[in-house]
Coordinates of C-alpha atoms and ligand atoms in Angstrom, one line a residue:
M455 CA 80.5 71.0 120.5
S456 CA 81.4 67.4 120.3
E457 CA 79.2 64.8 121.9
P458 CA 81.0 63.0 124.7
R459 CA 82.1 59.5 123.9
Q460 CA 80.7 56.6 125.8
S461 CA 83.9 54.6 126.2
V462 CA 87.5 55.9 126.1
D463 CA 90.8 55.0 127.5
A464 CA 91.0 58.1 129.6
V465 CA 88.7 60.8 130.9
I466 CA 90.6 64.0 131.6
I467 CA 88.9 66.7 133.7
G468 CA 90.0 70.2 132.8
A469 CA 91.1 71.9 129.7
G470 CA 93.8 74.2 131.0
F471 CA 97.5 73.7 130.2
A472 CA 97.5 70.3 132.0
G473 CA 94.4 68.8 130.3
M474 CA 95.3 70.1 126.9
Y475 CA 98.8 68.6 126.9
M476 CA 97.5 65.3 128.5
L477 CA 95.0 65.0 125.7
H478 CA 97.7 65.6 123.1
A479 CA 100.2 63.2 124.7
L480 CA 97.7 60.4 125.0
R481 CA 96.5 60.8 121.4
E482 CA 100.0 60.6 120.2
Q483 CA 100.3 57.2 121.8
G484 CA 97.1 56.0 120.1
F485 CA 94.8 56.3 123.2
T486 CA 91.3 57.7 123.1
A487 CA 90.5 60.4 125.6
Q488 CA 87.5 62.6 126.5
V489 CA 88.1 65.9 128.2
F490 CA 85.4 67.7 130.2
E491 CA 85.6 71.4 130.9
V492 CA 83.3 73.7 132.8
A493 CA 84.2 76.8 130.8
D494 CA 83.3 77.4 127.2
D495 CA 86.9 77.3 126.0
V496 CA 90.4 76.2 126.9
G497 CA 92.8 78.0 129.2
G498 CA 92.0 77.0 132.8
T499 CA 93.4 79.6 135.2
W500 CA 93.9 82.0 132.3
Y501 CA 90.3 81.6 131.2
W502 CA 89.0 82.6 134.6
N503 CA 91.4 85.2 136.0
R504 CA 90.6 88.2 133.9
Y505 CA 91.0 90.8 136.6
P506 CA 92.7 94.1 135.7
G507 CA 96.4 93.7 135.5
A508 CA 96.4 89.9 135.5
R509 CA 99.8 88.6 134.3
C510 CA 102.0 85.6 134.9
D511 CA 104.9 86.2 137.2
V512 CA 107.1 83.6 135.5
E513 CA 108.6 85.1 132.3
S514 CA 106.7 84.4 129.2
L515 CA 109.6 82.8 127.3
E516 CA 109.7 80.2 130.0
Y517 CA 106.0 80.0 131.0
S518 CA 105.1 78.1 127.8
Y519 CA 105.1 74.5 126.6
S520 CA 108.4 72.9 125.6
F521 CA 107.0 69.7 124.1
S522 CA 106.8 71.0 120.6
P523 CA 109.8 72.8 119.2
E524 CA 107.7 74.0 116.3
L525 CA 105.2 75.6 118.6
E526 CA 108.0 77.2 120.6
Q527 CA 109.5 78.7 117.4
E528 CA 106.3 80.0 115.9
W529 CA 104.7 81.6 118.9
E530 CA 105.8 85.2 119.6
W531 CA 105.6 86.5 123.1
T532 CA 105.5 90.3 123.3
E533 CA 106.4 91.1 126.9
R534 CA 108.7 89.9 129.6
Y535 CA 105.6 88.9 131.6
A536 CA 102.7 88.0 129.5
T537 CA 99.3 89.4 130.2
Q538 CA 96.3 87.1 130.8
P539 CA 94.8 87.9 127.3
E540 CA 98.1 86.9 125.6
I541 CA 98.4 83.7 127.6
L542 CA 94.8 82.8 126.8
R543 CA 95.4 83.5 123.1
Y544 CA 98.4 81.1 123.4
A545 CA 96.2 78.4 124.9
Q546 CA 93.7 78.9 122.2
H547 CA 96.4 78.7 119.6
V548 CA 97.6 75.4 121.0
A549 CA 94.1 74.0 121.0
D550 CA 93.8 75.0 117.3
R551 CA 97.2 73.9 116.3
F552 CA 96.8 70.4 117.8
D553 CA 93.1 70.1 116.9
L554 CA 92.3 69.6 120.6
R555 CA 88.7 70.9 120.8
R556 CA 87.1 67.9 119.0
D557 CA 87.8 65.8 122.1
I558 CA 86.8 68.5 124.7
R559 CA 83.3 68.8 125.9
F560 CA 82.9 72.4 127.1
N561 CA 80.3 73.9 129.4
T562 CA 80.2 70.5 131.2
R563 CA 80.9 69.8 134.9
V564 CA 81.9 66.4 136.1
Q565 CA 79.7 65.5 139.0
S566 CA 81.0 62.1 140.0
A567 CA 83.3 59.4 139.0
D568 CA 82.9 55.8 140.3
F569 CA 85.4 53.0 140.0
D570 CA 84.1 49.5 139.3
D571 CA 86.7 47.0 140.5
T572 CA 85.2 44.1 138.4
T573 CA 85.8 46.0 135.1
T574 CA 88.6 48.2 136.5
R575 CA 87.0 51.2 134.8
W576 CA 85.7 54.5 135.9
T577 CA 82.2 55.8 135.1
V578 CA 82.2 59.5 134.8
A579 CA 78.9 61.4 135.2
T580 CA 78.5 65.0 134.1
D581 CA 75.9 67.6 134.8
D582 CA 74.4 67.2 131.3
G583 CA 73.4 63.7 132.1
S584 CA 76.2 61.9 130.1
R585 CA 78.0 58.8 131.3
T586 CA 81.5 58.0 130.0
S587 CA 83.4 54.8 130.8
A588 CA 87.2 55.1 131.0
Q589 CA 90.1 53.0 132.2
F590 CA 91.9 56.0 133.5
L591 CA 90.6 59.1 135.2
I592 CA 93.0 62.0 135.0
M593 CA 92.5 65.1 137.2
A594 CA 93.8 68.2 135.4
V595 CA 91.7 70.6 137.5
G596 CA 94.3 73.1 138.4
C597 CA 95.8 74.1 141.7
L598 CA 94.2 77.5 142.0
S599 CA 90.8 77.2 140.4
S600 CA 88.4 76.8 143.3
T601 CA 87.8 80.4 144.6
N602 CA 87.8 81.2 148.3
L603 CA 85.0 83.6 149.0
P604 CA 84.9 84.3 152.8
N605 CA 81.6 83.9 154.4
F606 CA 81.4 87.5 155.8
P607 CA 78.1 88.1 157.6
G608 CA 75.7 90.0 155.3
R609 CA 77.8 89.2 152.3
D610 CA 74.8 88.7 150.1
T611 CA 73.0 91.8 151.2
F612 CA 75.5 94.1 149.5
A613 CA 73.5 96.3 147.1
G614 CA 76.4 97.1 144.7
A615 CA 78.3 94.8 142.4
S616 CA 80.7 92.2 143.8
Y617 CA 83.5 90.5 141.9
H618 CA 86.1 87.8 142.7
T619 CA 89.4 88.1 140.9
G620 CA 89.3 84.4 140.0
T621 CA 85.9 84.6 138.2
W622 CA 86.1 88.0 136.6
P623 CA 83.4 89.1 134.1
H624 CA 84.5 88.5 130.5
E625 CA 83.3 91.9 129.4
G626 CA 85.5 93.6 132.0
V627 CA 84.5 96.1 134.6
D628 CA 84.5 99.9 134.3
F629 CA 85.3 101.4 137.7
T630 CA 85.2 105.0 136.5
G631 CA 83.6 107.2 139.2
K632 CA 83.1 104.3 141.5
R633 CA 84.1 103.8 145.2
V634 CA 85.7 100.4 145.3
A635 CA 86.6 98.1 148.2
V636 CA 89.3 95.5 147.6
I637 CA 89.6 92.8 150.1
G638 CA 92.9 91.0 150.2
T639 CA 96.5 91.8 149.4
G640 CA 97.9 88.7 147.7
S641 CA 99.2 88.5 144.1
S642 CA 95.9 89.1 142.5
A643 CA 95.3 92.2 144.6
V644 CA 98.8 93.5 144.1
Q645 CA 98.4 93.3 140.4
S646 CA 94.9 94.8 140.2
I647 CA 94.9 97.5 142.9
P648 CA 97.2 99.9 140.9
I649 CA 95.0 99.6 137.8
I650 CA 91.7 99.9 139.6
A651 CA 93.1 103.0 141.4
Q652 CA 93.8 104.7 138.1
Q653 CA 90.1 104.4 137.2
A654 CA 88.1 104.5 140.4
Q655 CA 86.9 107.5 142.3
H656 CA 88.3 105.9 145.5
V657 CA 89.8 102.5 146.4
T658 CA 89.7 101.2 150.0
V659 CA 92.0 98.3 150.5
F660 CA 91.2 95.9 153.4
Q661 CA 94.5 94.2 154.4
R662 CA 94.8 91.3 156.8
T663 CA 98.4 90.5 156.2
P664 CA 100.9 92.9 154.5
T665 CA 102.6 91.6 151.4
Y666 CA 106.2 91.5 150.2
A667 CA 106.3 92.5 146.6
V668 CA 109.3 92.9 144.3
P669 CA 109.2 95.0 141.1
A670 CA 108.4 93.2 137.9
H671 CA 110.2 95.7 135.6
N672 CA 108.0 94.4 132.9
R673 CA 109.0 95.5 129.4
P674 CA 108.4 94.6 125.7
L675 CA 110.7 91.7 124.7
A676 CA 113.5 92.8 122.4
A677 CA 113.8 90.9 119.1
A678 CA 117.4 90.0 119.9
E679 CA 116.5 88.5 123.3
V680 CA 113.7 86.4 121.7
A681 CA 116.0 85.3 118.9
E682 CA 118.7 84.3 121.4
V683 CA 116.3 82.2 123.6
K684 CA 114.8 80.6 120.5
A685 CA 118.2 79.7 119.2
H686 CA 118.9 77.8 122.4
Y687 CA 115.5 76.8 123.6
R688 CA 116.3 73.1 124.1
E689 CA 119.3 74.0 126.3
L690 CA 117.2 76.5 128.3
R691 CA 114.3 74.0 128.8
A692 CA 116.8 71.3 129.9
A693 CA 118.5 73.7 132.3
N694 CA 115.2 74.7 133.8
R695 CA 114.4 71.1 134.5
L696 CA 117.6 70.9 136.5
T697 CA 116.5 73.8 138.8
M698 CA 114.5 73.6 142.0
V699 CA 111.7 75.6 140.6
G700 CA 111.5 74.6 136.9
Y701 CA 112.5 78.1 135.5
G702 CA 115.0 80.9 135.9
A703 CA 118.1 79.1 134.5
R704 CA 118.9 82.4 132.8
S705 CA 119.4 84.1 136.2
P706 CA 121.0 81.3 138.2
R707 CA 120.5 81.0 142.0
G708 CA 123.2 82.0 144.3
E709 CA 125.0 79.0 145.7
T710 CA 126.5 80.7 148.8
N711 CA 124.7 81.5 152.0
A712 CA 123.6 84.9 153.1
S713 CA 124.9 84.0 156.5
D714 CA 128.4 84.0 155.1
A715 CA 128.1 87.3 153.3
S716 CA 129.1 90.7 154.6
P717 CA 126.5 93.5 154.9
A718 CA 128.0 95.2 151.9
E719 CA 127.8 92.0 149.8
L720 CA 124.2 91.4 150.9
E721 CA 123.2 95.0 150.0
A722 CA 124.9 94.7 146.5
E723 CA 123.2 91.4 145.8
Y724 CA 119.7 92.5 146.8
E725 CA 120.2 95.7 144.9
R726 CA 121.2 93.8 141.8
R727 CA 118.2 91.4 142.0
W728 CA 115.8 94.2 142.9
A729 CA 117.0 96.1 139.8
A730 CA 116.6 92.9 137.6
G731 CA 113.1 92.4 139.0
G732 CA 110.9 89.3 139.5
L733 CA 110.9 86.2 141.6
S734 CA 114.6 85.6 141.3
Y735 CA 115.0 88.1 144.1
L736 CA 114.8 85.1 146.5
G737 CA 117.4 83.2 144.5
G738 CA 120.2 85.5 145.7
Y739 CA 121.5 83.1 148.3
A740 CA 121.0 79.4 149.0
D741 CA 119.9 79.7 152.6
L742 CA 117.2 82.4 152.3
L743 CA 114.3 80.0 152.9
L744 CA 116.3 77.8 155.3
N745 CA 117.8 80.2 157.9
K746 CA 115.7 82.8 159.6
D747 CA 118.5 85.3 160.1
S748 CA 119.5 85.1 156.5
N749 CA 115.9 85.5 155.5
E750 CA 115.6 88.6 157.7
T751 CA 118.4 90.3 155.6
A752 CA 116.3 89.9 152.4
A753 CA 113.1 90.8 154.2
E754 CA 114.6 94.0 155.7
F755 CA 115.8 95.1 152.3
I756 CA 112.3 95.0 151.0
R757 CA 110.9 96.7 154.1
R758 CA 113.3 99.6 153.5
Q759 CA 112.1 99.9 149.9
I760 CA 108.5 100.1 151.1
R761 CA 109.4 102.9 153.7
A762 CA 111.3 104.8 151.0
T763 CA 108.3 104.5 148.5
V764 CA 105.3 105.2 150.7
N765 CA 105.0 108.9 151.8
D766 CA 102.8 108.5 154.8
P767 CA 104.9 106.7 157.5
A768 CA 101.8 105.3 159.2
V769 CA 100.6 103.8 155.9
A770 CA 104.1 102.6 155.2
E771 CA 104.3 100.8 158.5
L772 CA 100.9 99.1 157.9
L773 CA 102.1 97.9 154.5
T774 CA 105.4 96.5 155.9
P775 CA 105.4 92.8 156.5
T776 CA 107.1 91.3 159.5
N777 CA 107.0 87.6 158.7
V778 CA 109.5 85.6 156.8
V779 CA 109.7 86.7 153.1
G780 CA 108.8 83.9 150.7
C781 CA 106.9 81.6 153.0
K782 CA 103.8 83.1 151.5
R783 CA 104.1 83.4 147.7
L784 CA 106.3 86.5 146.9
C785 CA 104.3 89.0 144.8
V786 CA 105.7 90.7 141.7
D787 CA 104.3 94.2 141.3
T788 CA 104.1 97.2 139.1
G789 CA 103.7 100.3 141.3
Y790 CA 101.8 98.5 144.1
Y791 CA 103.3 100.3 147.1
A792 CA 103.4 103.7 145.3
T793 CA 99.7 103.4 144.7
F794 CA 99.1 104.1 148.4
N795 CA 100.5 107.6 147.8
R796 CA 97.5 108.4 145.6
P797 CA 94.9 110.6 147.3
N798 CA 92.1 108.3 146.1
V799 CA 93.6 105.2 147.9
S800 CA 93.2 104.3 151.5
L801 CA 94.3 101.3 153.6
V802 CA 92.3 99.6 156.3
D803 CA 94.0 97.2 158.7
V804 CA 91.8 94.2 159.4
S805 CA 94.5 92.1 161.1
Q806 CA 93.3 92.8 164.7
Q807 CA 89.7 93.5 164.1
P808 CA 88.4 91.4 161.2
I809 CA 85.8 92.5 158.7
E810 CA 82.7 92.5 160.9
E811 CA 80.0 92.6 158.2
I812 CA 79.2 93.4 154.7
T813 CA 76.2 95.8 154.7
P814 CA 74.0 96.8 151.8
R815 CA 76.2 99.9 151.5
G816 CA 79.7 98.6 152.1
V817 CA 82.1 97.1 154.5
R818 CA 82.0 97.4 158.3
V819 CA 85.2 97.1 160.4
A820 CA 85.3 97.9 164.1
G821 CA 82.0 99.7 163.9
V822 CA 83.1 101.9 161.1
D823 CA 81.2 101.8 157.8
Y824 CA 83.1 102.1 154.6
E825 CA 80.5 102.9 151.9
V826 CA 81.4 101.6 148.5
D827 CA 79.8 100.9 145.1
C828 CA 81.7 97.7 144.3
I829 CA 83.5 95.1 146.3
V830 CA 86.4 93.2 144.8
Y831 CA 87.2 89.9 146.6
A832 CA 90.9 89.3 146.0
T833 CA 90.7 86.5 148.6
G834 CA 92.4 83.7 146.7
F835 CA 91.6 80.0 146.4
D836 CA 90.8 76.8 148.2
A837 CA 94.2 75.8 146.7
M838 CA 95.3 72.4 145.5
T839 CA 92.5 70.3 147.0
G840 CA 89.4 72.5 146.4
S841 CA 88.7 71.5 142.8
L842 CA 89.7 67.9 143.3
L843 CA 87.3 67.5 146.2
K844 CA 84.4 69.0 144.3
I845 CA 84.5 65.9 142.1
N846 CA 82.9 63.0 143.8
A847 CA 85.5 60.5 143.0
N848 CA 84.7 57.1 144.6
G849 CA 87.2 54.2 144.7
P850 CA 86.1 50.6 145.4
E851 CA 86.0 51.2 149.2
I852 CA 86.7 54.9 149.8
S853 CA 86.0 58.2 148.3
L854 CA 88.6 61.0 147.7
Q855 CA 86.8 63.0 150.4
Q856 CA 87.1 60.2 152.9
A857 CA 90.7 59.6 152.0
W858 CA 91.6 63.3 152.5
E859 CA 89.4 64.0 155.5
A860 CA 92.5 65.0 157.6
G861 CA 94.3 66.6 154.6
P862 CA 95.5 65.5 151.3
R863 CA 97.6 62.3 151.0
T864 CA 99.2 61.2 147.8
Y865 CA 102.0 59.1 146.4
L866 CA 104.3 61.4 144.3
G867 CA 101.4 63.9 144.1
L868 CA 100.3 61.7 141.2
S869 CA 98.2 59.0 142.8
V870 CA 96.0 58.3 145.8
H871 CA 95.8 55.0 147.6
G872 CA 92.2 53.7 147.4
L873 CA 91.5 55.4 144.0
P874 CA 93.0 53.1 141.4
N875 CA 93.7 54.2 137.8
M876 CA 93.3 57.8 138.9
F877 CA 96.1 60.3 138.4
T878 CA 96.3 63.9 139.6
I879 CA 98.4 66.4 137.5
S880 CA 100.3 68.7 139.8
G881 CA 98.5 67.3 142.8
P882 CA 99.3 67.9 146.5
G883 CA 102.6 66.3 147.4
S884 CA 104.2 67.4 144.1
P885 CA 106.2 70.6 143.5
S886 CA 103.5 72.2 141.4
V887 CA 102.7 75.7 142.8
L888 CA 106.3 76.1 144.0
T889 CA 107.5 75.8 140.4
N890 CA 106.9 77.0 136.9
M891 CA 103.5 75.3 136.6
I892 CA 104.0 74.5 132.9
T893 CA 107.3 72.7 133.6
S894 CA 105.6 70.6 136.4
I895 CA 102.6 69.9 134.2
E896 CA 104.8 68.7 131.4
Q897 CA 106.7 66.4 133.7
H898 CA 103.5 64.9 135.2
V899 CA 101.8 64.5 131.8
E900 CA 104.9 62.7 130.4
W901 CA 105.2 60.5 133.5
I902 CA 101.5 59.5 133.3
R903 CA 101.7 58.9 129.5
D904 CA 104.7 56.7 130.0
C905 CA 103.0 54.8 132.8
V906 CA 99.9 54.0 130.8
V907 CA 102.0 53.0 127.8
A908 CA 104.0 50.7 130.0
M909 CA 100.7 49.2 131.4
R910 CA 99.4 48.6 127.9
D911 CA 102.7 47.0 126.8
K912 CA 102.6 44.7 129.7
G913 CA 98.9 43.9 129.5
L914 CA 98.2 45.6 132.9
H915 CA 94.9 47.2 133.6
R916 CA 94.9 48.4 137.2
I917 CA 97.4 50.6 139.1
E918 CA 97.1 51.9 142.6
A919 CA 99.5 53.5 145.0
T920 CA 100.2 51.3 148.0
E921 CA 99.3 52.6 151.4
Q922 CA 102.9 52.2 152.6
A923 CA 104.4 54.1 149.7
Q924 CA 101.8 56.9 150.2
D925 CA 102.6 57.1 154.0
E926 CA 106.3 57.3 153.3
W927 CA 105.8 59.9 150.6
V928 CA 103.6 62.1 152.9
D929 CA 106.3 61.8 155.6
Y930 CA 108.9 62.8 153.1
V931 CA 107.0 65.9 151.9
N932 CA 106.6 67.0 155.5
M933 CA 110.2 66.4 156.4
V934 CA 111.4 68.5 153.4
A935 CA 109.0 71.3 154.3
D936 CA 110.1 71.2 158.0
M937 CA 113.7 71.7 156.9
T938 CA 112.6 75.1 155.6
L939 CA 110.9 78.3 156.7
F940 CA 107.8 77.6 154.6
P941 CA 105.6 76.3 157.4
T942 CA 106.1 79.5 159.5
C943 CA 103.4 81.6 157.9
N944 CA 99.6 81.2 157.5
S945 CA 99.8 80.6 153.8
W946 CA 97.5 78.9 151.3
Y947 CA 100.3 76.3 150.8
L948 CA 99.2 75.2 154.3
G949 CA 95.5 75.6 153.7
A950 CA 95.5 78.3 156.4
N951 CA 93.5 80.8 154.3
V952 CA 90.4 78.6 154.3
P953 CA 88.6 78.4 157.7
G954 CA 88.4 74.7 158.8
K955 CA 90.8 73.4 156.1
P956 CA 93.2 70.8 157.6
R957 CA 96.7 72.4 158.0
V958 CA 99.0 70.4 155.8
F959 CA 101.9 71.7 153.8
M960 CA 100.7 70.6 150.4
P961 CA 103.4 71.2 147.8
L962 CA 106.8 69.4 147.8
L963 CA 109.9 71.6 147.5
G964 CA 112.4 71.0 144.8
F965 CA 111.5 70.2 141.2
A966 CA 114.8 68.6 140.0
P967 CA 115.1 66.0 142.8
Y968 CA 111.5 65.3 142.5
E969 CA 111.7 64.6 138.7
E970 CA 114.6 62.3 139.4
Q971 CA 112.5 60.4 142.0
C972 CA 109.7 60.0 139.6
K973 CA 112.0 58.6 137.0
Q974 CA 113.5 56.2 139.5
V975 CA 110.0 54.9 140.5
A976 CA 109.2 54.2 136.9
A977 CA 112.6 52.6 136.3
D978 CA 112.0 50.3 139.3
G979 CA 108.9 48.9 137.7
Y980 CA 106.6 51.5 139.2
R981 CA 107.8 51.0 142.8
G982 CA 105.2 51.8 145.4
F983 CA 102.3 50.9 143.1
A984 CA 100.3 47.7 143.1
L985 CA 99.8 46.6 139.4
V986 CA 97.3 44.0 138.2
Ligands
N01_380 O1 95.2 84.9 146.7 P1 96.0 84.9 148.1 P2 95.6 85.5 145.3 N1 89.5 88.7 155.5 O2 95.5 83.7 148.8 C1 93.1 87.8 152.1 C2 98.9 82.8 142.1 N2 98.8 84.0 141.4 O3 94.5 85.3 144.3 O4 97.2 86.8 153.8 C3 90.4 89.5 155.0 O5 97.5 85.0 147.8 C4 94.4 87.1 152.4 O6 94.9 87.6 153.7 P3 95.9 86.6 154.5 C5 100.0 82.9 143.1 O7 100.5 81.6 143.3 C6 99.8 84.3 140.6 O8 96.1 86.9 145.4 O9 95.4 85.2 154.4 N3 91.3 89.1 154.1 C7 95.3 87.6 151.3 O10 95.8 88.9 151.4 C8 99.3 83.4 144.3 O11 99.9 83.2 145.5 C9 99.8 85.5 139.9 O12 95.9 87.2 155.9 C10 91.2 87.9 153.6 C11 94.3 87.6 150.1 O13 93.0 87.7 150.7 C12 98.0 82.6 144.2 O14 97.7 82.6 142.8 C13 98.7 86.4 140.1 C14 90.3 87.0 154.1 C15 94.3 86.3 149.3 O15 95.6 86.2 148.7 C16 96.8 83.2 145.0 O16 96.8 84.6 144.8 C17 97.7 86.0 140.9 C18 89.4 87.4 155.1 N4 88.4 86.6 155.6 C19 97.7 84.9 141.6 N5 90.4 85.8 153.4 C20 100.9 85.8 139.0 O17 101.4 85.0 138.4 C21 91.5 86.0 152.6 N6 92.0 87.2 152.7 C22 101.4 87.2 139.1

């Protein structure tokens, strides 16, 4: 492993897709950079989330870097939705291909970063005692990397094995013959429950909020489809960057409103999208996340599929969500609802009476003990802010923790007033988690790269978002969210899954308009930033 350098142009924290591309992009411009990474290899999210069935719900041909046409052509995806091992292999291939590892210090956690206003440089301290001085501090820590493990009474008294989907053992887990509790029914649970159920003696799922899931219809990629995409990759990538979500240009979103469609038209459109599979289900009509009545038509279609799939009407009813579809992240599944027809799977509703206690032998709800051998916490993440706040970043007068005491505030999701020369890749206030993450990462990396090149060209050494620009941006992000149905659920987008976390709608809706705004800010001489 490389020794960290003592002085570089940029320290990058994290070696997932964001950190890897940031390193490559800076190197290409002649900058020096040091990456710090807690894990022992690259991959970020795809390094940690090794739970059974983990896959990306954005199609593999689009959930991949676009910055290198050669990389794009040489890599062969095998399935419509890539598995976690395949995506991790891809990340490792990228690290090899661009010789990234020599500037990455693995097994190393950044503990603090302090900005010195006299030198306009950061000093970054790590848990192995190293100190690195850098002009720029770039946070590539991921949006979903700080796990949320609920503090159930007695949690640590459990005598069996406990796992969190987000920090799954590398050697895998054999559930054969085991009684397993799964807590949570979000995307990670929806993917893992059907597979755990095939192995385990019994699976008991503890559900607080039922989930909408649309079928993945995963399949091996046909050679002809791959060839077709590869022949027109540039056009596809460009078209994706003109969408609201940074992917899916191959199955365009409907431009008409569900409110204008007849019941027969609605049914046909939802049938078509359900049969196609995947997240484009919600792209059927333009108003599905704007108009409650329109949303209800899409939601009701899924509810009918659940009732038609699940044999026991009482179980079906419990599995049927009532809230707006899409205001929590839509899940993409393979056999999730049907899994509840298995004799070895049962469902426990914890919406009214929460999990009371974890006992040495299992999970207690409403005085009933569910005895299990293993507990799988599929309880999600302290999303978007968790990993950033774990780093003690201190500006000249204020720390990041102080700046975000009442919730995250950024300018463009890229920069925080009070923390000069610090950039956040896919930070709160940017589209990030509402998009194809790799599209958003590439856009942020390229913007940051161009910004530091412009600073070097002009002999500038300090950049900081102004308070006014940040205030206006936060208002704008909220205004956009309030025009939609997104704030109507207790989602992790709002921080509602973590007790005590300030309720702020963190991502910004709409990739294409956002990219345009970022370009305009740069073209206007980095409007909203104070440059020295
Ligand atoms: O986490 P989640 P996740 N008692 O927060 C429940 C991405 N992702 O890891 O809904 C009982 O969605 C919680 O209940 P509730 C994707 O963006 C992508 O599944 O808060 N239950 C919920 O059911 C996704 O959205 C992919 O009421 C508790 C569950 O735990 C994001 O990661 C795959 C509880 C957490 O669900 C996070 O997904 C996986 C408590 N105290 C993840 N606390 C793909 O690309 C929490 N819960 C396919």
